[in-house]
Amino acid sequence: MGMSDLPPAFAVIPGSQVDGVLAGREKQLVELVTTAYRLHGTGETVNPPSYFLRFPNRTDSRIIALPASIGGDIGVDGLKWISSFPANVVSGLPRASAVLILNDPATGYPFACLESSIISAVRTAASATVAADWLSRDRGRPVTVGFVGTGLIARYIHTFLAGTGWELERIGLHDLNREHAEGFRGYLDRAGNDTKVTVYETGEDLVREHDMVVFATVAGAPYVTDPAWFSHHPLVLNISLRDLSPEVILASTNIVDDVEHCLKANTSVHLAEQHSGGRDFLSGTLFDVLTGALRPASGRPLVFSPFGLGVLDLAVGRYVYDELAGAGDLRQIEGFFHELDRYGKR
């Protein structure tokens, strides 16, 4: 990798290269994210709380810092710096943009900066796919999936389900903006999807008619408040974290990726903790399911709420870097680090 070289090398990896490495590798990336979850569950990661930069005059926007470190064979430190500006979609610009910095664990020197909106979407989709697979093993694999929110994340989740062999009989779409749902339908057509696709006018109708439901919206507060919508006990991927009311959460079996991370920032599960005065409504973590320590009971809706761990971004970012380095395709910035002599040079 050249990280031990002096002077240290620094690479910039644009989105085109990131996409070139990751496209079509859904199975490998699901395995990688599973490995990252196992390292996290065995204490081989450091994943401090995310820091939210908010703006008094732009209350719907934020930039989030996710510092992290992951060990094992991955072995990298770093930081994801990701912004969410929902108003972007009005002009056709994606809501989220991000960079990922990778640091050498031996020296602390950053050795790469990667465009990371694709990495963030990939790790989110891979995480959702891991959860959908493992959480449905005792319940039976869903054959219908409904997407509430039809943006980039929903698209990547569908890509990962399709790329890892999920065979679906029906796909449902609902978005507050019908044009966005129709755009998602267009993506499905271009992707060669031959599954029946229905655009729903209401979230309730979509939820009630699918055995797996993916919430991937930009909702800031719960709006789904009736547990009766989930009386057919679907598997719910609560990706956007704030769509479901405490009443819905408390009527469900709940799995999270990390307890301390999820029970913050007024997520649905955090609100459920405040509402109930405890955490007894949580059954455990995805790591518990991966290791067989937990087999979620059937007979209730099953909700997976992933806060999104920085260690997943690091795992995917390191994978991209290693692939490009191995192919000799890194774009390194000569002389990026200038002051490398402790006492200076004349």
PDB file of C-alpha atoms in Angstrom, residues 85-96 177 180 218:
ATOM      1  CA  PHE A  85     -29.357  19.183   2.461  1.00  0.00           C
ATOM      2  CA  PRO A  86     -32.884  18.000   1.536  1.00  0.00           C
ATOM      3  CA  ALA A  87     -33.630  21.176  -0.438  1.00  0.00           C
ATOM      4  CA  ASN A  88     -31.097  20.032  -3.034  1.00  0.00           C
ATOM      5  CA  VAL A  89     -33.632  17.681  -4.597  1.00  0.00           C
ATOM      6  CA  VAL A  90     -35.717  20.651  -5.793  1.00  0.00           C
ATOM      7  CA  SER A  91     -32.943  21.524  -8.248  1.00  0.00           C
ATOM      8  CA  GLY A  92     -32.258  17.889  -9.096  1.00  0.00           C
ATOM      9  CA  LEU A  93     -29.083  17.703  -7.013  1.00  0.00           C
ATOM     10  CA  PRO A  94     -28.759  14.704  -4.673  1.00  0.00           C
ATOM     11  CA  ARG A  95     -29.559  15.398  -1.026  1.00  0.00           C
ATOM     12  CA  ALA A  96     -26.333  13.954   0.387  1.00  0.00           C
ATOM     13  CA  ASN A 177     -43.532  13.351  -4.520  1.00  0.00           C
ATOM     14  CA  HIS A 180     -39.804  10.592  -7.457  1.00  0.00           C
ATOM     15  CA  VAL A 218     -35.766  12.294   5.051  1.00  0.00           C
TER      16      VAL A 218
END
